[in-house]
CSV table of C-alpha atoms in Angstrom, one decimal:
chain,number,residue,atom,x,y,z
A,15,UNK,CA,19.1,0.3,-0.4
A,16,UNK,CA,17.4,-3.1,-0.1
A,17,UNK,CA,13.9,-1.8,0.1
A,18,UNK,CA,14.4,0.3,-3.0
A,19,UNK,CA,15.4,-2.8,-5.0
A,20,UNK,CA,12.5,-4.8,-3.7
A,21,UNK,CA,10.0,-2.0,-4.3
A,22,UNK,CA,11.2,-1.4,-7.9
A,23,UNK,CA,11.0,-5.2,-8.5
A,24,UNK,CA,7.4,-5.1,-7.3
A,25,UNK,CA,6.5,-2.2,-9.5
A,26,UNK,CA,7.7,-4.1,-12.5
A,27,UNK,CA,5.6,-7.3,-11.8
A,28,UNK,CA,2.8,-6.5,-14.2
A,29,UNK,CA,2.3,-10.0,-15.4
A,30,UNK,CA,1.3,-11.0,-11.9
A,31,UNK,CA,-2.1,-9.3,-12.3
A,32,UNK,CA,-3.7,-12.5,-13.6
A,33,UNK,CA,-7.0,-13.8,-12.2
A,34,UNK,CA,-7.0,-17.4,-11.0
A,35,UNK,CA,-10.1,-19.5,-10.7
A,36,UNK,CA,-11.3,-23.0,-10.0
A,37,UNK,CA,-11.4,-25.3,-7.1
A,38,UNK,CA,-8.3,-26.3,-5.1
A,39,UNK,CA,-8.0,-30.0,-4.0
A,40,UNK,CA,-6.3,-30.3,-0.7
A,41,UNK,CA,-5.0,-33.5,0.7
A,42,UNK,CA,-6.4,-34.7,4.0
A,43,UNK,CA,-4.1,-34.0,7.0
A,44,UNK,CA,-1.9,-36.9,7.8
A,45,UNK,CA,-1.7,-38.5,11.2
A,46,UNK,CA,1.6,-40.3,10.4
A,47,UNK,CA,5.1,-39.0,9.8
A,48,UNK,CA,5.3,-35.9,7.7
A,49,UNK,CA,8.2,-34.3,5.9
A,50,UNK,CA,8.1,-30.6,5.1
A,51,UNK,CA,10.6,-28.8,2.9
A,52,UNK,CA,11.0,-25.1,3.4
A,53,UNK,CA,13.2,-22.6,1.7
A,54,UNK,CA,14.6,-19.3,3.1
A,55,UNK,CA,17.8,-17.3,2.7
A,56,UNK,CA,19.9,-17.9,5.8
A,57,UNK,CA,21.9,-14.7,5.2
A,58,UNK,CA,18.6,-12.8,5.4
A,59,UNK,CA,16.5,-14.6,8.0
A,60,UNK,CA,17.7,-17.9,9.5
A,61,UNK,CA,14.8,-20.0,10.8
A,62,UNK,CA,17.0,-23.0,11.6
A,63,UNK,CA,16.8,-22.9,15.4
A,64,UNK,CA,13.0,-22.3,15.3
A,65,UNK,CA,12.5,-25.3,13.0
A,66,UNK,CA,14.6,-27.5,15.3
A,67,UNK,CA,12.4,-26.4,18.2
A,68,UNK,CA,9.3,-27.1,16.2
A,69,UNK,CA,10.5,-30.6,15.4
A,70,UNK,CA,11.2,-31.3,19.1
A,71,UNK,CA,7.7,-30.2,19.9
A,72,UNK,CA,6.2,-32.2,17.0
A,73,UNK,CA,8.2,-35.4,16.8
A,74,UNK,CA,6.3,-36.8,13.8
A,75,UNK,CA,7.3,-33.7,11.7
A,76,UNK,CA,10.6,-33.7,9.8
A,77,UNK,CA,11.7,-30.5,8.3
A,78,UNK,CA,14.2,-30.2,5.5
A,79,UNK,CA,15.7,-26.8,4.5
A,80,UNK,CA,16.6,-25.4,1.1
A,81,UNK,CA,18.8,-22.4,1.5
A,82,UNK,CA,18.0,-19.5,-0.9
A,83,UNK,CA,15.8,-16.6,-1.8
A,84,UNK,CA,12.8,-17.1,-4.2
A,85,UNK,CA,14.9,-16.3,-7.2
A,86,UNK,CA,17.9,-18.5,-6.3
A,87,UNK,CA,18.9,-21.5,-8.4
A,88,UNK,CA,18.3,-23.8,-5.4
A,89,UNK,CA,14.7,-22.7,-4.9
A,90,UNK,CA,13.9,-22.5,-8.7
A,91,UNK,CA,15.2,-26.0,-9.0
A,92,UNK,CA,13.2,-27.3,-6.1
A,93,UNK,CA,10.0,-25.7,-7.4
A,94,UNK,CA,10.7,-27.0,-10.9
A,95,UNK,CA,10.9,-30.5,-9.4
A,96,UNK,CA,7.8,-30.0,-7.2
A,97,UNK,CA,10.1,-30.7,-4.2
A,98,UNK,CA,9.2,-27.8,-1.9
A,99,UNK,CA,6.3,-27.2,0.5
A,100,UNK,CA,6.9,-23.6,1.8
A,101,UNK,CA,8.8,-20.7,0.4
A,102,UNK,CA,9.8,-17.7,2.7
A,103,UNK,CA,10.8,-14.5,1.0
A,104,UNK,CA,9.8,-11.3,-0.7
A,105,UNK,CA,7.1,-10.9,-3.2
A,106,UNK,CA,9.3,-12.1,-6.0
A,107,UNK,CA,8.0,-15.5,-4.9
A,108,UNK,CA,4.7,-14.6,-6.6
A,109,UNK,CA,6.4,-15.4,-9.9
A,110,UNK,CA,5.5,-19.1,-9.1
A,111,UNK,CA,1.8,-18.2,-9.1
A,112,UNK,CA,2.1,-17.5,-12.8
A,113,UNK,CA,3.3,-21.0,-13.3
A,114,UNK,CA,0.5,-22.6,-11.2
A,115,UNK,CA,3.0,-23.6,-8.5
A,116,UNK,CA,1.5,-21.7,-5.5
A,117,UNK,CA,-1.6,-22.7,-3.6
A,118,UNK,CA,-4.3,-20.1,-3.1
A,119,UNK,CA,-4.9,-19.9,0.6
A,120,UNK,CA,-8.3,-18.2,1.1
A,121,UNK,CA,-10.2,-21.4,1.7
A,122,UNK,CA,-7.6,-22.9,4.1
A,123,UNK,CA,-7.6,-19.6,6.0
A,124,UNK,CA,-11.3,-20.1,6.9
A,125,UNK,CA,-10.1,-22.4,9.7
A,126,UNK,CA,-11.1,-20.9,13.1
A,127,UNK,CA,-7.5,-20.9,14.3
A,128,UNK,CA,-6.5,-18.6,11.4
A,129,UNK,CA,-9.6,-16.5,11.7
A,130,UNK,CA,-8.6,-15.6,15.2
A,131,UNK,CA,-4.9,-15.2,14.3
A,132,UNK,CA,-5.6,-12.8,11.4
A,133,UNK,CA,-6.8,-10.1,13.8
A,134,UNK,CA,-3.3,-9.9,15.2
A,135,UNK,CA,-1.6,-9.2,11.9
A,136,UNK,CA,-0.8,-5.7,10.8
A,137,UNK,CA,-3.7,-4.2,8.7
A,138,UNK,CA,-2.9,-4.4,5.0
A,139,UNK,CA,-0.3,-7.1,5.3
A,140,UNK,CA,-2.5,-9.8,4.0
A,141,UNK,CA,-3.7,-7.6,1.2
A,142,UNK,CA,-0.1,-7.0,0.2
A,143,UNK,CA,0.1,-10.7,-0.7
A,144,UNK,CA,-3.2,-10.8,-2.7
A,145,UNK,CA,-3.6,-10.6,-6.4
A,146,UNK,CA,-7.1,-9.8,-7.7
A,147,UNK,CA,-8.7,-11.0,-4.4
A,148,UNK,CA,-6.8,-14.3,-4.1
A,149,UNK,CA,-4.5,-14.9,-1.2
A,150,UNK,CA,-1.2,-16.3,-2.2
A,151,UNK,CA,0.9,-15.8,0.9
A,152,UNK,CA,0.9,-15.4,4.7
A,153,UNK,CA,2.6,-12.2,6.0
A,154,UNK,CA,5.9,-13.0,7.7
A,155,UNK,CA,7.7,-9.8,8.2
A,156,UNK,CA,7.5,-6.1,7.2
A,157,UNK,CA,9.9,-3.4,6.2
A,158,UNK,CA,9.3,0.3,6.1
A,159,UNK,CA,11.0,3.7,5.7
A,160,UNK,CA,12.0,5.3,9.0
A,161,UNK,CA,14.3,8.2,10.1
A,162,UNK,CA,17.6,7.4,11.7
A,163,UNK,CA,19.4,9.9,13.9
A,164,UNK,CA,23.1,10.0,14.8
A,165,UNK,CA,22.8,10.1,18.6
A,166,UNK,CA,26.5,10.8,19.2
A,167,UNK,CA,26.1,14.0,17.1
A,168,UNK,CA,22.8,14.9,18.9
A,169,UNK,CA,24.4,14.4,22.3
A,170,UNK,CA,27.5,16.4,21.3
A,171,UNK,CA,25.2,19.3,20.4
A,172,UNK,CA,23.0,18.9,23.5
A,173,UNK,CA,19.9,18.0,21.6
A,174,UNK,CA,17.0,15.9,22.7
A,175,UNK,CA,15.4,13.0,20.8
A,176,UNK,CA,12.0,14.2,19.4
A,177,UNK,CA,8.9,12.2,20.5
A,178,UNK,CA,7.5,9.3,18.5
A,179,UNK,CA,4.6,11.5,17.4
A,180,UNK,CA,6.8,14.1,15.9
A,181,UNK,CA,5.9,16.2,12.9
A,182,UNK,CA,7.6,17.3,9.7
A,183,UNK,CA,8.3,20.7,11.3
A,184,UNK,CA,10.0,18.9,14.2
A,185,UNK,CA,12.1,17.0,11.7
A,186,UNK,CA,13.2,20.1,9.8
A,187,UNK,CA,14.1,21.8,13.1
A,188,UNK,CA,16.2,18.8,14.2
A,189,UNK,CA,17.9,18.6,10.8
A,190,UNK,CA,18.8,22.3,10.9
A,191,UNK,CA,20.1,22.0,14.4
A,192,UNK,CA,22.3,19.1,13.5
A,193,UNK,CA,23.6,20.9,10.4
A,194,UNK,CA,27.3,22.0,10.5
A,195,UNK,CA,28.5,21.5,6.9
A,196,UNK,CA,31.3,24.2,7.2
A,197,UNK,CA,32.8,23.0,10.5
A,198,UNK,CA,36.4,21.8,10.7
A,199,UNK,CA,37.3,18.3,9.5
A,200,UNK,CA,36.1,15.7,12.0
A,201,UNK,CA,33.4,18.0,13.2
A,202,UNK,CA,31.5,18.4,9.9
A,203,UNK,CA,27.9,17.1,9.9
A,204,UNK,CA,25.0,17.5,7.5
A,205,UNK,CA,21.6,17.7,9.1
A,206,UNK,CA,20.1,15.4,6.4
A,207,UNK,CA,21.8,13.0,4.1
A,208,UNK,CA,19.7,12.1,1.2
A,209,UNK,CA,19.9,10.5,-2.3
A,210,UNK,CA,17.9,12.2,-5.0
A,211,UNK,CA,18.1,9.0,-7.0
A,212,UNK,CA,16.4,7.0,-4.3
A,213,UNK,CA,13.0,7.1,-2.7
A,214,UNK,CA,13.6,10.1,-0.4
A,215,UNK,CA,12.0,12.7,-2.8
A,216,UNK,CA,8.9,10.5,-3.2
A,217,UNK,CA,8.5,10.2,0.6
A,218,UNK,CA,8.7,14.0,1.0
A,219,UNK,CA,6.2,14.5,-1.7
A,220,UNK,CA,3.6,12.3,0.1
A,221,UNK,CA,4.5,13.7,3.5
A,222,UNK,CA,3.9,17.2,2.2
A,223,UNK,CA,0.5,16.3,0.7
A,224,UNK,CA,1.5,15.6,-2.9
A,225,UNK,CA,1.3,12.5,-4.9
A,226,UNK,CA,2.8,10.9,-8.0
A,227,UNK,CA,-0.3,9.0,-9.2
A,228,UNK,CA,-4.0,9.6,-8.8
A,229,UNK,CA,-4.7,6.3,-7.0
A,230,UNK,CA,-1.9,4.2,-5.4
A,231,UNK,CA,-4.0,1.0,-5.8
A,232,UNK,CA,-5.5,1.6,-9.3
A,233,UNK,CA,-3.5,4.4,-11.0
A,234,UNK,CA,-5.0,5.9,-14.2
A,235,UNK,CA,-2.7,8.9,-14.6
A,236,UNK,CA,0.4,10.6,-13.3
A,237,UNK,CA,0.0,13.6,-11.1
A,238,UNK,CA,3.4,15.3,-11.3
A,239,UNK,CA,1.8,18.7,-11.9
A,240,UNK,CA,-0.1,18.6,-8.6
A,241,UNK,CA,0.8,21.9,-6.9
A,242,UNK,CA,1.7,20.1,-3.7
A,243,UNK,CA,4.0,17.7,-5.6
A,244,UNK,CA,5.7,20.7,-7.3
A,245,UNK,CA,6.1,22.5,-3.9
A,246,UNK,CA,7.6,19.4,-2.3
A,247,UNK,CA,10.1,18.8,-5.0
A,248,UNK,CA,11.1,22.4,-5.0
A,249,UNK,CA,11.5,22.2,-1.2
A,250,UNK,CA,13.7,19.1,-1.6
A,251,UNK,CA,16.0,20.9,-4.0
A,252,UNK,CA,16.1,24.1,-1.9
A,253,UNK,CA,17.1,22.0,1.2
A,254,UNK,CA,20.2,21.0,-0.8
A,255,UNK,CA,21.0,24.1,-2.8
A,256,UNK,CA,19.8,27.1,-0.7
A,257,UNK,CA,19.5,25.9,2.9
A,258,UNK,CA,22.3,23.4,2.6
A,259,UNK,CA,21.0,21.1,5.2
A,260,UNK,CA,21.9,18.2,2.9
A,261,UNK,CA,25.0,17.7,0.7
A,262,UNK,CA,24.7,18.1,-3.0
A,263,UNK,CA,24.9,15.0,-5.2
A,264,UNK,CA,28.3,16.2,-6.3
A,265,UNK,CA,29.6,16.4,-2.7
A,266,UNK,CA,28.0,13.0,-1.9
A,267,UNK,CA,29.7,11.5,-4.9
A,268,UNK,CA,33.1,13.0,-4.3
A,269,UNK,CA,33.2,12.2,-0.6
A,270,UNK,CA,31.3,8.9,-0.4
A,271,UNK,CA,31.7,6.5,-3.3
A,272,UNK,CA,29.3,4.2,-1.4
A,273,UNK,CA,26.6,6.8,-1.5
A,274,UNK,CA,24.1,7.3,1.4
A,275,UNK,CA,25.1,4.0,3.1
A,276,UNK,CA,28.8,5.0,3.3
A,277,UNK,CA,27.9,8.6,4.3
A,278,UNK,CA,25.7,7.6,7.2
A,279,UNK,CA,28.1,4.9,8.3
A,280,UNK,CA,30.9,7.4,8.4
A,281,UNK,CA,29.1,9.6,10.9
A,282,UNK,CA,28.7,12.6,8.7
A,283,UNK,CA,24.9,12.5,8.7
A,284,UNK,CA,22.7,13.9,11.5
A,285,UNK,CA,19.5,12.3,10.0
A,286,UNK,CA,18.8,10.1,7.1
A,287,UNK,CA,15.9,8.0,5.7
A,288,UNK,CA,16.3,4.3,5.2
A,289,UNK,CA,14.6,1.0,5.7
A,290,UNK,CA,13.8,-0.4,9.2
A,291,UNK,CA,15.8,-3.5,8.3
A,292,UNK,CA,19.1,-1.7,7.6
A,293,UNK,CA,19.5,-0.5,11.2
A,294,UNK,CA,23.1,-0.9,12.4
A,295,UNK,CA,24.5,-0.8,8.9
A,296,UNK,CA,25.9,-3.6,6.8
A,297,UNK,CA,29.0,-5.7,6.9
A,298,UNK,CA,30.6,-3.3,4.4
A,299,UNK,CA,29.4,-0.1,6.2
A,300,UNK,CA,28.7,-0.9,9.9
A,301,UNK,CA,27.5,2.0,12.1
A,302,UNK,CA,30.2,2.5,14.7
A,303,UNK,CA,28.3,5.2,16.6
A,304,UNK,CA,25.3,5.5,18.8
A,305,UNK,CA,22.1,5.9,16.8
A,306,UNK,CA,18.3,6.0,17.3
A,307,UNK,CA,15.3,5.6,15.2
A,308,UNK,CA,12.0,7.4,14.8
A,309,UNK,CA,9.0,6.7,12.5
A,310,UNK,CA,8.5,9.0,9.5
A,311,UNK,CA,7.2,12.3,10.8
A,312,UNK,CA,3.6,13.4,10.3
A,313,UNK,CA,3.3,16.0,7.6
A,314,UNK,CA,0.2,17.2,5.8
A,315,UNK,CA,-0.3,13.5,5.3
A,316,UNK,CA,0.7,10.9,7.8
A,317,UNK,CA,1.7,8.0,5.6
A,318,UNK,CA,4.4,5.4,6.0
A,319,UNK,CA,5.4,3.3,3.0
A,320,UNK,CA,6.4,-0.3,3.5
A,321,UNK,CA,6.9,-3.8,2.1
A,322,UNK,CA,5.9,-7.3,3.2
A,323,UNK,CA,7.6,-10.6,3.0
A,324,UNK,CA,5.6,-13.8,3.2
A,325,UNK,CA,5.3,-17.6,3.5
A,326,UNK,CA,4.0,-19.3,0.3
A,327,UNK,CA,2.7,-22.8,0.1
A,328,UNK,CA,3.5,-24.9,-3.0
A,329,UNK,CA,0.5,-26.1,-5.0
A,330,UNK,CA,2.1,-29.6,-5.1
A,331,UNK,CA,2.6,-29.8,-1.4
A,332,UNK,CA,1.3,-33.1,0.0
A,333,UNK,CA,0.8,-31.5,3.4
A,334,UNK,CA,-0.6,-28.0,3.0
A,335,UNK,CA,-2.5,-28.0,6.4
A,336,UNK,CA,0.7,-29.1,8.2
A,337,UNK,CA,2.6,-26.4,6.3
A,338,UNK,CA,0.1,-23.7,7.5
A,339,UNK,CA,0.5,-25.0,11.1
A,340,UNK,CA,4.3,-24.5,10.8
A,341,UNK,CA,3.7,-21.0,9.2
A,342,UNK,CA,1.4,-20.0,12.1
A,343,UNK,CA,4.1,-21.1,14.6
A,344,UNK,CA,6.8,-19.1,12.8
A,345,UNK,CA,4.8,-15.9,12.6
A,346,UNK,CA,4.2,-16.1,16.4
A,347,UNK,CA,7.9,-16.0,17.2
A,348,UNK,CA,10.0,-12.8,17.2
A,349,UNK,CA,13.1,-14.9,16.3
A,350,UNK,CA,11.7,-15.4,12.8
A,351,UNK,CA,12.0,-11.6,12.0
A,352,UNK,CA,15.7,-11.2,11.5
A,353,UNK,CA,16.3,-7.5,11.1
A,354,UNK,CA,12.8,-6.9,9.8
A,355,UNK,CA,9.6,-6.0,11.7
A,356,UNK,CA,7.3,-8.9,12.6
A,357,UNK,CA,3.9,-8.8,10.9
A,358,UNK,CA,2.0,-9.5,14.1
A,359,UNK,CA,1.3,-6.8,16.7
A,360,UNK,CA,1.6,-9.1,19.7
A,361,UNK,CA,5.1,-10.2,18.5
A,362,UNK,CA,6.3,-6.6,18.1
A,363,UNK,CA,5.2,-5.7,21.6
A,364,UNK,CA,6.4,-9.0,23.2
A,365,UNK,CA,9.1,-8.7,25.9
A,366,UNK,CA,11.5,-10.8,23.9
A,367,UNK,CA,11.3,-8.6,20.8
A,368,UNK,CA,11.6,-5.4,22.7
A,369,UNK,CA,14.6,-6.7,24.6
A,370,UNK,CA,16.2,-7.9,21.3
A,371,UNK,CA,15.9,-4.7,19.3
A,372,UNK,CA,15.5,-2.1,22.0
A,373,UNK,CA,12.5,-0.2,23.3
A,374,UNK,CA,12.9,2.8,20.9
A,375,UNK,CA,13.2,0.6,17.8
A,376,UNK,CA,10.2,-1.5,18.8
A,377,UNK,CA,8.1,1.6,19.7
A,378,UNK,CA,9.0,3.2,16.3
A,379,UNK,CA,7.8,0.1,14.6
A,380,UNK,CA,4.5,-0.1,16.5
A,381,UNK,CA,3.9,3.6,16.0
A,382,UNK,CA,4.2,3.3,12.3
A,383,UNK,CA,1.5,0.6,11.9
A,384,UNK,CA,-1.7,2.5,11.8
A,385,UNK,CA,-0.6,4.7,8.9
A,386,UNK,CA,1.5,2.0,7.1
A,387,UNK,CA,0.8,1.6,3.4
A,388,UNK,CA,2.1,-1.6,1.9
A,389,UNK,CA,3.3,-0.7,-1.5
A,390,UNK,CA,0.9,-2.6,-3.8
A,391,UNK,CA,1.8,-4.7,-6.8
A,392,UNK,CA,1.2,-2.3,-9.6
A,393,UNK,CA,1.2,-2.0,-13.4
A,394,UNK,CA,4.7,-3.1,-14.4
A,395,UNK,CA,6.4,-1.3,-17.2
A,396,UNK,CA,4.2,1.8,-16.7
A,397,UNK,CA,5.2,2.2,-13.1
A,398,UNK,CA,8.8,1.6,-14.0
A,399,UNK,CA,8.7,4.4,-16.5
A,400,UNK,CA,6.9,6.7,-14.0
A,401,UNK,CA,9.6,6.0,-11.3
A,402,UNK,CA,12.4,6.6,-13.8
A,403,UNK,CA,10.9,9.8,-15.0
A,404,UNK,CA,10.3,11.1,-11.5
A,405,UNK,CA,13.9,10.4,-10.4
A,406,UNK,CA,15.3,12.0,-13.6
A,407,UNK,CA,13.0,15.1,-13.0
A,408,UNK,CA,14.1,15.5,-9.4
A,409,UNK,CA,17.7,15.4,-10.6
A,410,UNK,CA,16.9,18.2,-13.0
A,411,UNK,CA,15.3,20.3,-10.2
A,412,UNK,CA,18.2,19.7,-7.8
A,413,UNK,CA,20.5,20.7,-10.7
A,414,UNK,CA,18.7,24.1,-10.9
A,415,UNK,CA,15.7,23.8,-13.1
A,416,UNK,CA,12.4,25.2,-11.8
A,417,UNK,CA,10.3,22.5,-10.2
A,418,UNK,CA,7.1,23.6,-11.8
A,419,UNK,CA,8.6,23.7,-15.3
A,420,UNK,CA,10.4,20.4,-14.9
A,421,UNK,CA,7.4,18.5,-13.5
A,422,UNK,CA,5.0,20.0,-16.0
A,423,UNK,CA,7.2,18.8,-18.9
A,424,UNK,CA,7.5,15.3,-17.2
A,425,UNK,CA,3.7,15.2,-16.9
A,426,UNK,CA,3.3,15.8,-20.6
A,427,UNK,CA,5.6,13.0,-21.4
A,428,UNK,CA,3.6,10.6,-19.2
A,429,UNK,CA,0.2,11.4,-20.8
A,430,UNK,CA,-1.5,8.1,-21.7
A,431,UNK,CA,1.0,6.1,-19.6
A,432,UNK,CA,-1.7,3.9,-18.1
A,433,UNK,CA,-4.0,3.7,-21.1
């Protein structure tokens, strides 16, 4: 899953926690012809038509495009040669901050135009692009975990779509009602398809009031032995092994070599958790059925985990103020979101975006914002070890080991992890 890969990359970016200081010299805005070079991955989000429109509206601006994500050879080469003004992409772009190639933006954002615009951005999105108080990017788009429902299966069984403000109990009732694992071939459905090696168990831990670390922003210790964490992991295993509302890892592996993505695309899943951006499936596994989306349900905690992509200005840009004007324009247009969620509330609720993605999808996105937690950039190798240990331990519990025993043992192995 794309968001899993992004999130794991973020957790391993320890070296980014470096304080930057000093004054930033910004060139005066030009009144003559200006050329801006911007990079983005056209296979992810294609900004070409918007850039063409911007150039028509601003004839003195010429925009050149470098096609690629922040880690691509094309972008690395352009940044090495100081031949790029703007990078669009995920937080891997923050690697260039370490090399002194990104412009800190907090001073430029004091402009009254930006002061007004910032109120429209989703809370926490700017903070997701900060490192030790310095602003290195402008939020472009968001991603988050949501619940998908196979609407064909729901209609077949005469079930109604739960409301947007549904609860974890509502989710469990729906998954149970959609569960027919022993039906005849072609009529077999699982109420919940899940991957124990993915982020699903973590999401259920937090929804059920548990936690994996003491402070998501400044962790000092693992909390695998928290009673609510233990209860949530045991519930997750029981959902597979006892209540059988989800297929076992063995069944998933035997039937679906492509894992959760193939299982959900094949129509065998009543519900499943995945990223907002994967709706409709992929080229390899398109969803050839009717589906709907809901935000993560409210449990003991109402929390939705997400990620942010941004626009970054190169420190060697000759036209940083013009670059910010272009960025402000792009963030105001729903067409710049691709399959992701725009970072501005007014754009999410705009008629164009609602028409493009559908009312239910847009409403699910909006409904998630007040409890959205942008996964922070955290302590590198320590967080990587913690994530690997948790995934391994969940696998043990799904395999039959008692959750309390397994998580206690894991907690002991993690003592001193953040020292």
